[in-house]
Coordinates of C-alpha atoms in Angstrom, one line a residue:
Chain A
M1471 CA 6.1 1.6 -34.2
K1472 CA 8.6 2.6 -36.9
L1473 CA 11.0 -0.3 -38.4
Y1474 CA 14.2 0.8 -39.9
S1475 CA 14.4 -2.0 -42.4
Y1476 CA 16.1 -3.1 -45.6
W1477 CA 14.1 -5.5 -48.0
R1478 CA 16.8 -7.8 -48.3
S1479 CA 18.5 -7.9 -45.3
G1480 CA 17.7 -11.3 -43.5
T1481 CA 17.8 -9.5 -40.0
S1482 CA 14.9 -7.0 -41.1
Y1483 CA 12.9 -9.7 -42.8
R1484 CA 13.0 -11.9 -39.1
T1485 CA 11.7 -8.8 -37.4
R1486 CA 9.1 -8.0 -40.0
I1487 CA 7.8 -11.6 -39.5
A1488 CA 7.7 -11.4 -35.9
L1489 CA 5.8 -7.6 -36.0
E1490 CA 3.5 -9.2 -38.4
L1491 CA 2.7 -12.4 -36.2
K1492 CA 2.4 -10.4 -33.4
G1493 CA -0.1 -8.2 -35.4
I1494 CA 1.4 -5.1 -34.4
D1495 CA 0.8 -1.9 -36.6
Y1496 CA 4.4 -0.3 -37.7
E1497 CA 5.5 1.6 -40.7
I1498 CA 8.6 1.0 -42.6
E1499 CA 11.5 3.5 -43.2
T1500 CA 13.6 2.4 -45.6
V1501 CA 17.5 2.5 -45.5
D1502 CA 18.8 1.5 -48.7
L1503 CA 22.4 -0.4 -47.4
R1504 CA 23.5 -0.5 -51.3
E1505 CA 23.6 3.8 -51.3
G1506 CA 25.2 3.6 -47.8
A1507 CA 22.0 5.0 -46.1
H1508 CA 23.1 3.1 -42.9
K1509 CA 26.1 5.1 -42.5
Q1510 CA 24.4 8.7 -42.5
P1511 CA 24.5 10.7 -39.3
A1512 CA 20.9 10.8 -39.1
Y1513 CA 20.6 6.7 -39.5
L1514 CA 23.4 6.5 -36.8
E1515 CA 21.6 8.3 -34.1
Q1516 CA 19.0 5.7 -34.3
N1517 CA 21.6 3.0 -34.4
R1518 CA 24.8 3.6 -33.4
Q1519 CA 26.2 0.4 -35.0
G1520 CA 25.0 1.6 -38.6
L1521 CA 23.1 -2.0 -39.4
V1522 CA 19.5 -2.6 -39.9
P1523 CA 16.9 -3.1 -38.5
T1524 CA 15.9 -0.6 -35.8
L1525 CA 12.6 -0.7 -33.7
V1526 CA 11.2 2.6 -32.7
T1527 CA 8.4 2.0 -30.0
D1528 CA 5.8 3.8 -29.1
E1529 CA 7.6 5.8 -26.6
G1530 CA 10.1 6.9 -29.0
T1531 CA 13.1 4.6 -27.6
S1532 CA 15.2 3.0 -30.5
I1533 CA 16.0 -0.9 -30.3
C1534 CA 18.7 -2.0 -32.3
Q1535 CA 19.8 -5.9 -33.0
S1536 CA 16.9 -8.2 -34.2
P1537 CA 17.4 -11.0 -31.3
A1538 CA 17.0 -8.0 -29.0
I1539 CA 13.8 -6.5 -30.8
I1540 CA 12.2 -9.9 -31.0
E1541 CA 12.5 -10.8 -27.3
Y1542 CA 11.1 -7.3 -26.8
L1543 CA 7.9 -7.9 -29.0
E1544 CA 7.6 -11.1 -27.1
E1545 CA 7.4 -9.1 -23.7
Y1546 CA 5.5 -6.1 -25.0
K1547 CA 2.7 -7.9 -26.5
P1548 CA 3.0 -11.7 -25.3
S1549 CA -0.2 -13.1 -27.4
P1550 CA 0.0 -14.7 -29.9
A1551 CA 3.1 -16.1 -28.0
L1552 CA 6.2 -16.8 -30.3
L1553 CA 8.1 -19.1 -27.6
P1554 CA 6.2 -22.0 -25.6
V1555 CA 5.8 -22.1 -22.0
L1556 CA 8.1 -24.3 -20.1
P1557 CA 11.6 -23.0 -20.1
E1558 CA 13.0 -26.2 -21.6
D1559 CA 11.1 -25.7 -24.7
R1560 CA 11.7 -22.2 -24.6
A1561 CA 15.6 -23.1 -24.8
T1562 CA 14.9 -25.8 -27.9
V1563 CA 13.1 -22.6 -29.8
R1564 CA 16.1 -20.0 -28.9
A1565 CA 18.5 -22.8 -30.0
M1566 CA 16.8 -23.3 -33.1
A1567 CA 16.9 -19.4 -33.7
A1568 CA 20.5 -18.9 -32.3
V1569 CA 21.6 -22.0 -34.9
I1570 CA 20.6 -19.0 -37.5
G1571 CA 21.3 -16.0 -35.9
C1572 CA 24.4 -16.7 -34.7
D1573 CA 26.3 -19.5 -36.8
T1574 CA 24.9 -18.7 -40.2
H1575 CA 23.5 -15.2 -41.0
P1576 CA 26.4 -13.4 -39.4
L1577 CA 28.8 -15.1 -41.9
G1578 CA 26.9 -13.9 -44.8
N1579 CA 26.3 -10.6 -44.1
L1580 CA 26.7 -7.8 -46.7
R1581 CA 30.2 -6.4 -45.2
V1582 CA 31.2 -9.8 -44.6
L1583 CA 31.0 -10.9 -48.2
K1584 CA 32.4 -7.5 -49.4
Y1585 CA 35.8 -8.3 -47.5
L1586 CA 35.9 -11.9 -48.9
K1587 CA 35.7 -9.8 -52.3
A1588 CA 38.2 -6.9 -51.6
E1589 CA 40.9 -9.0 -49.4
F1590 CA 40.6 -12.6 -50.5
G1591 CA 39.6 -11.8 -54.4
Q1592 CA 36.6 -14.0 -54.2
D1593 CA 34.2 -14.1 -57.0
Q1594 CA 30.9 -15.5 -56.7
A1595 CA 31.6 -19.2 -56.7
G1596 CA 33.9 -18.5 -54.0
I1597 CA 31.2 -16.5 -52.1
N1598 CA 28.5 -19.1 -53.0
K1599 CA 31.0 -21.9 -51.5
W1600 CA 31.6 -19.8 -48.3
A1601 CA 27.9 -19.3 -47.6
A1602 CA 27.1 -23.1 -48.3
T1603 CA 30.1 -24.0 -46.0
W1604 CA 28.2 -22.6 -42.9
M1605 CA 24.6 -22.9 -44.0
I1606 CA 24.7 -27.1 -44.9
P1607 CA 25.6 -27.8 -41.0
A1608 CA 23.0 -25.2 -39.9
F1609 CA 20.3 -26.5 -41.7
E1610 CA 21.3 -30.0 -41.1
T1611 CA 21.1 -29.5 -37.7
L1612 CA 18.1 -27.9 -37.5
E1613 CA 16.3 -30.4 -39.6
T1614 CA 17.5 -33.1 -36.9
L1615 CA 16.3 -30.6 -34.3
V1616 CA 12.8 -29.9 -35.8
L1617 CA 12.3 -33.6 -36.5
N1618 CA 13.2 -34.9 -33.0
N1619 CA 11.7 -32.1 -30.7
E1620 CA 8.7 -33.7 -29.2
H1621 CA 6.6 -30.8 -30.4
E1622 CA 6.9 -31.9 -33.9
G1623 CA 4.2 -30.4 -36.3
E1624 CA 3.6 -28.2 -38.9
F1625 CA 6.5 -25.4 -37.8
C1626 CA 9.9 -25.5 -36.4
F1627 CA 8.4 -26.3 -33.0
G1628 CA 4.7 -27.6 -32.7
D1629 CA 1.8 -26.2 -34.7
T1630 CA 2.3 -22.6 -34.3
P1631 CA 5.2 -20.2 -35.6
T1632 CA 7.7 -19.7 -33.0
I1633 CA 10.7 -17.2 -33.1
A1634 CA 12.4 -20.3 -34.9
D1635 CA 10.4 -19.7 -38.2
C1636 CA 11.1 -16.0 -37.7
Y1637 CA 14.6 -16.8 -38.1
L1638 CA 14.7 -20.0 -40.6
I1639 CA 12.7 -18.3 -43.4
P1640 CA 15.0 -15.7 -44.2
Q1641 CA 18.1 -17.8 -44.0
L1642 CA 15.9 -20.3 -46.4
Y1643 CA 15.5 -17.5 -48.7
S1644 CA 19.3 -16.5 -48.5
A1645 CA 20.2 -19.9 -49.4
D1646 CA 18.4 -19.8 -52.8
R1647 CA 20.2 -16.5 -53.5
F1648 CA 23.4 -18.4 -52.8
E1649 CA 22.2 -21.6 -54.8
V1650 CA 22.5 -23.9 -51.8
D1651 CA 20.6 -27.0 -52.3
L1652 CA 17.5 -27.6 -50.0
S1653 CA 16.4 -30.8 -51.0
P1654 CA 18.4 -32.7 -48.2
Y1655 CA 16.0 -31.0 -45.8
P1656 CA 12.4 -32.1 -46.5
K1657 CA 11.2 -31.2 -43.1
L1658 CA 12.5 -27.6 -43.5
L1659 CA 11.0 -27.4 -46.6
K1660 CA 7.3 -28.5 -45.4
V1661 CA 8.1 -25.7 -42.7
R1662 CA 8.5 -23.4 -45.3
Q1663 CA 5.3 -24.1 -47.0
A1664 CA 3.2 -24.0 -43.7
C1665 CA 4.8 -20.6 -43.1
E1666 CA 4.0 -19.2 -46.7
E1667 CA 0.4 -19.8 -46.5
L1668 CA 0.3 -17.7 -43.7
K1669 CA -0.3 -13.8 -44.4
A1670 CA 2.2 -12.4 -41.7
F1671 CA 5.1 -14.3 -43.7
Q1672 CA 3.6 -13.0 -47.0
R1673 CA 3.3 -9.1 -46.1
A1674 CA 7.1 -9.7 -44.5
H1675 CA 8.8 -10.9 -47.5
P1676 CA 11.4 -9.3 -49.1
D1677 CA 9.4 -8.9 -52.4
N1678 CA 6.7 -7.1 -50.7
Q1679 CA 8.5 -4.3 -49.3
P1680 CA 8.2 -0.6 -50.6
D1681 CA 12.1 -0.8 -51.2
A1682 CA 12.1 -4.0 -53.2
D1683 CA 13.8 -4.3 -56.7
Chain B
M93 CA 23.9 -29.6 -13.8
K94 CA 26.6 -30.4 -16.1
L95 CA 28.5 -28.2 -18.7
Y96 CA 30.1 -29.5 -21.7
S97 CA 32.8 -26.9 -21.9
Y98 CA 36.0 -26.2 -23.6
W99 CA 38.5 -23.6 -21.6
R100 CA 39.5 -21.1 -24.1
S101 CA 35.9 -21.2 -26.2
G102 CA 34.2 -17.8 -26.0
T103 CA 30.7 -19.4 -25.8
S104 CA 31.7 -21.9 -23.0
Y105 CA 33.2 -18.7 -21.1
R106 CA 30.3 -16.5 -21.0
T107 CA 28.2 -19.5 -20.3
R108 CA 30.4 -20.0 -17.3
I109 CA 30.0 -16.6 -15.9
A110 CA 26.4 -16.8 -16.1
L111 CA 26.3 -20.0 -14.2
E112 CA 28.6 -18.6 -11.5
L113 CA 26.9 -15.3 -11.2
K114 CA 23.8 -17.6 -10.9
G115 CA 25.3 -19.0 -7.9
I116 CA 24.4 -22.5 -9.6
D117 CA 26.1 -25.8 -8.7
Y118 CA 27.4 -27.5 -11.9
E119 CA 30.1 -29.6 -13.0
I120 CA 32.3 -29.2 -16.2
E121 CA 32.9 -31.9 -18.6
T122 CA 35.6 -30.7 -20.8
V123 CA 35.4 -31.3 -24.5
D124 CA 39.1 -30.9 -26.4
L125 CA 38.2 -29.0 -29.5
R126 CA 41.5 -29.7 -30.5
E127 CA 41.3 -33.4 -30.2
G128 CA 37.8 -33.1 -32.3
A129 CA 35.9 -34.7 -29.1
H130 CA 33.1 -32.3 -30.1
K131 CA 32.8 -34.6 -33.5
Q132 CA 32.6 -37.8 -31.5
P133 CA 29.2 -39.8 -31.5
A134 CA 28.8 -39.5 -27.9
Y135 CA 29.1 -35.6 -27.7
L136 CA 26.8 -35.5 -30.7
E137 CA 23.9 -37.0 -29.0
Q138 CA 24.2 -34.3 -26.7
N139 CA 24.6 -31.6 -29.2
R140 CA 24.0 -32.3 -32.7
Q141 CA 25.7 -29.3 -34.3
G142 CA 28.8 -30.4 -32.7
L143 CA 29.7 -27.2 -30.7
V144 CA 30.2 -26.3 -27.2
P145 CA 28.6 -25.3 -24.7
T146 CA 26.0 -27.9 -24.1
L147 CA 24.1 -27.9 -20.6
V148 CA 22.5 -30.8 -19.0
T149 CA 19.8 -29.7 -16.6
D150 CA 18.8 -31.5 -13.6
E151 CA 16.2 -33.3 -15.5
G152 CA 18.7 -34.2 -17.9
T153 CA 17.8 -31.8 -20.7
S154 CA 20.4 -31.2 -23.0
I155 CA 20.4 -27.1 -24.3
C156 CA 22.8 -26.1 -27.0
Q157 CA 23.5 -22.5 -27.8
S158 CA 24.9 -20.2 -25.3
P159 CA 22.5 -17.5 -25.8
A160 CA 19.6 -20.3 -25.1
I161 CA 21.2 -21.5 -22.1
I162 CA 22.0 -18.1 -20.7
E163 CA 18.3 -17.2 -21.0
Y164 CA 17.3 -20.6 -19.8
L165 CA 19.2 -19.6 -16.7
E166 CA 17.4 -16.3 -16.3
E167 CA 14.2 -18.1 -16.3
Y168 CA 15.2 -21.0 -14.0
K169 CA 16.9 -19.0 -11.4
P170 CA 15.7 -15.5 -11.7
S171 CA 17.6 -13.7 -8.8
P172 CA 19.9 -12.5 -9.1
A173 CA 18.9 -11.2 -12.3
L174 CA 20.9 -10.7 -15.4
L175 CA 18.4 -9.1 -17.1
P176 CA 17.0 -5.4 -16.0
V177 CA 13.0 -5.1 -15.4
L178 CA 11.9 -2.6 -17.9
P179 CA 11.5 -4.4 -21.5
E180 CA 13.1 -1.4 -23.0
D181 CA 16.2 -1.9 -21.1
R182 CA 16.2 -5.5 -21.1
A183 CA 16.3 -4.8 -25.1
T184 CA 19.3 -2.5 -24.4
V185 CA 21.3 -5.2 -22.6
R186 CA 19.9 -7.9 -24.9
A187 CA 21.4 -5.7 -27.8
M188 CA 24.8 -5.5 -26.4
A189 CA 25.1 -8.9 -26.0
A190 CA 23.7 -9.4 -29.6
V191 CA 26.6 -6.8 -31.0
I192 CA 28.9 -9.6 -29.7
G193 CA 27.1 -12.7 -29.9
C194 CA 26.1 -12.2 -33.7
D195 CA 28.1 -9.7 -35.2
T196 CA 31.6 -10.3 -33.4
H197 CA 32.1 -13.8 -31.9
P198 CA 31.0 -15.9 -34.5
L199 CA 33.5 -14.5 -37.3
G200 CA 36.4 -15.3 -34.8
N201 CA 35.4 -19.0 -34.4
L202 CA 37.8 -21.7 -34.7
R203 CA 36.1 -23.4 -37.7
V204 CA 36.2 -19.9 -39.7
L205 CA 39.8 -19.0 -38.7
K206 CA 40.6 -22.8 -40.3
Y207 CA 38.5 -22.1 -42.9
L208 CA 40.6 -18.6 -44.0
K209 CA 43.8 -20.5 -43.5
A210 CA 43.2 -23.5 -45.7
E211 CA 40.9 -22.0 -48.1
F212 CA 42.6 -18.2 -48.7
G213 CA 45.9 -19.1 -47.2
Q214 CA 46.0 -16.4 -44.5
D215 CA 48.7 -16.6 -42.0
Q216 CA 48.5 -15.3 -38.3
A217 CA 48.7 -11.5 -39.5
G218 CA 45.7 -11.8 -41.9
I219 CA 44.0 -13.7 -39.1
N220 CA 44.6 -11.0 -36.9
K221 CA 43.6 -8.5 -39.5
W222 CA 40.4 -10.1 -39.9
A223 CA 39.4 -10.3 -36.4
A224 CA 40.1 -6.7 -35.8
T225 CA 37.9 -5.8 -38.8
W226 CA 34.8 -7.4 -36.9
M227 CA 36.2 -6.4 -33.2
I228 CA 36.6 -2.8 -33.6
P229 CA 33.4 -1.4 -34.7
A230 CA 31.6 -3.8 -32.0
F231 CA 33.7 -2.3 -29.3
E232 CA 33.2 1.1 -30.5
T233 CA 29.6 0.3 -30.6
L234 CA 29.5 -1.1 -27.1
E235 CA 31.8 1.9 -25.6
T236 CA 29.0 4.3 -27.0
L237 CA 26.3 2.2 -25.6
V238 CA 27.5 1.8 -22.5
L239 CA 28.4 5.3 -21.8
N240 CA 25.3 6.9 -23.2
N241 CA 22.6 4.5 -21.5
E242 CA 20.8 6.2 -18.7
H243 CA 21.9 3.7 -16.4
E244 CA 25.8 4.3 -16.4
G245 CA 27.5 2.6 -13.8
E246 CA 30.3 0.0 -13.0
F247 CA 29.3 -2.9 -15.5
C248 CA 27.9 -2.6 -19.0
F249 CA 24.5 -1.6 -17.7
G250 CA 24.0 -0.2 -14.0
D251 CA 25.7 -1.4 -11.0
T252 CA 25.3 -5.3 -11.3
P253 CA 26.4 -7.7 -13.7
T254 CA 24.2 -8.4 -16.7
I255 CA 24.2 -10.7 -19.6
A256 CA 26.0 -8.1 -21.7
D257 CA 29.0 -8.9 -19.1
C258 CA 28.7 -12.0 -19.7
Y259 CA 29.3 -11.5 -23.5
L260 CA 31.9 -8.4 -23.3
I261 CA 34.3 -10.2 -20.9
P262 CA 35.2 -13.4 -23.0
Q263 CA 35.4 -10.9 -26.2
L264 CA 38.0 -8.9 -24.2
Y265 CA 39.8 -12.0 -23.8
S266 CA 39.7 -12.6 -27.4
A267 CA 40.8 -9.4 -28.5
D268 CA 44.0 -9.7 -26.3
R269 CA 44.6 -13.0 -28.2
F270 CA 44.3 -11.6 -31.4
E271 CA 46.2 -8.5 -30.4
V272 CA 43.5 -5.9 -31.1
D273 CA 44.2 -2.4 -29.1
L274 CA 42.1 -1.7 -26.6
S275 CA 42.9 1.4 -25.4
P276 CA 40.3 3.6 -27.1
Y277 CA 37.6 1.8 -25.2
P278 CA 38.6 3.0 -21.6
K279 CA 34.8 2.5 -20.4
L280 CA 35.1 -1.1 -21.5
L281 CA 38.5 -1.4 -19.9
K282 CA 37.0 0.1 -16.5
V283 CA 34.1 -2.6 -16.8
R284 CA 36.7 -5.3 -17.2
Q285 CA 38.1 -4.3 -14.2
A286 CA 35.0 -4.2 -12.5
C287 CA 34.0 -7.8 -13.4
E288 CA 37.7 -9.2 -12.8
E289 CA 37.1 -8.0 -9.0
L290 CA 34.0 -10.5 -8.8
K291 CA 34.3 -14.3 -7.8
A292 CA 32.2 -15.4 -10.4
F293 CA 34.4 -13.9 -13.2
Q294 CA 37.3 -15.0 -11.9
R295 CA 36.3 -18.9 -11.3
A296 CA 34.9 -18.7 -15.0
H297 CA 38.0 -17.6 -16.4
P298 CA 39.8 -20.0 -19.2
D299 CA 43.0 -20.3 -17.0
N300 CA 40.7 -21.4 -14.1
Q301 CA 39.5 -24.1 -15.7
P302 CA 40.5 -28.2 -15.8
D303 CA 41.3 -28.3 -19.4
A304 CA 43.6 -25.0 -19.2
D305 CA 47.0 -25.6 -20.9

């Protein structure tokens, strides 16, 4: 498979984690967002929205949108599973992912931050405040959800990584960039520590990408 | 089942559509966002994030986050299916849903609009411009995705509604509220027309909710 990816993009990062956890062979095709490579005709043929990531499957099908890609990977290669077995448990894990994927990450997207600068004249302090406004309640929610689910373990849900961890780790990386204080979330930090010990998370890390600064 | 819902919330609306399409019996418990009912301790026990919707299952489990609820409903009652059979097709439909669910709807959320007003002094014109900035590329993408998938039909994907339609219809409703011109998207408007003829979409419509103005 081939993944169109940008090293620092949170949605690329979460997709790389899922691919690595699944043990799927894939090559990275870098898309430099800073140089506008995502708006070039060749890339738009793969991804009409002009966003990363895009997964090109073995059969040459292009799949856009990281939530769709990650669910696809779970169906394509069910083991190791990134979702638990029971529907209610799967819903808990998917809800954790959506707290990040819907309510947090999209508000800190590059195109949104550009708008805040250009239209509302925001400087870095204003951007950091904006980012923290959406990250803090999400981390508070996740800290409680992780602590209070019946499957408390090393990871967000139980003792093996799930898609919730695929979403959480890149968001914590983003929090560091925007200088959000993570000390009120000791459980999330412990989850991060457990993830950092795994090769899959190490290999997917932005710093270990071919296009990293 | 019981759905905690607010009539005008797009995420409540999309969840009601899914419940109605599935033919699942449910009762509505209204949560008045304008009166802050979502921040009351009783509701926070159901939904730690203080957002709508929340689904309470037959067994009394609370499920938060509409994407997690909708996937749960698909697993709980597979027929009528709201996702196609083939993994690649499922990915296409889920990607359409995520274009709305991740890249569009969260930016027009009530809490975000409140921030734009309070922190950046935006008036209704500024808010409308902001909303249009994110809706227009999403609708352009969806118009192309719907027209160019091999399963073009009455709905977003083929001749029966899928979760993509559950997400699209509330977003078009929101577009009307923010005065976004929909005439460049004739295919999406045709899909809306097909949906409007179905009882499920009619029953889920904001105007037909017990808490509607």
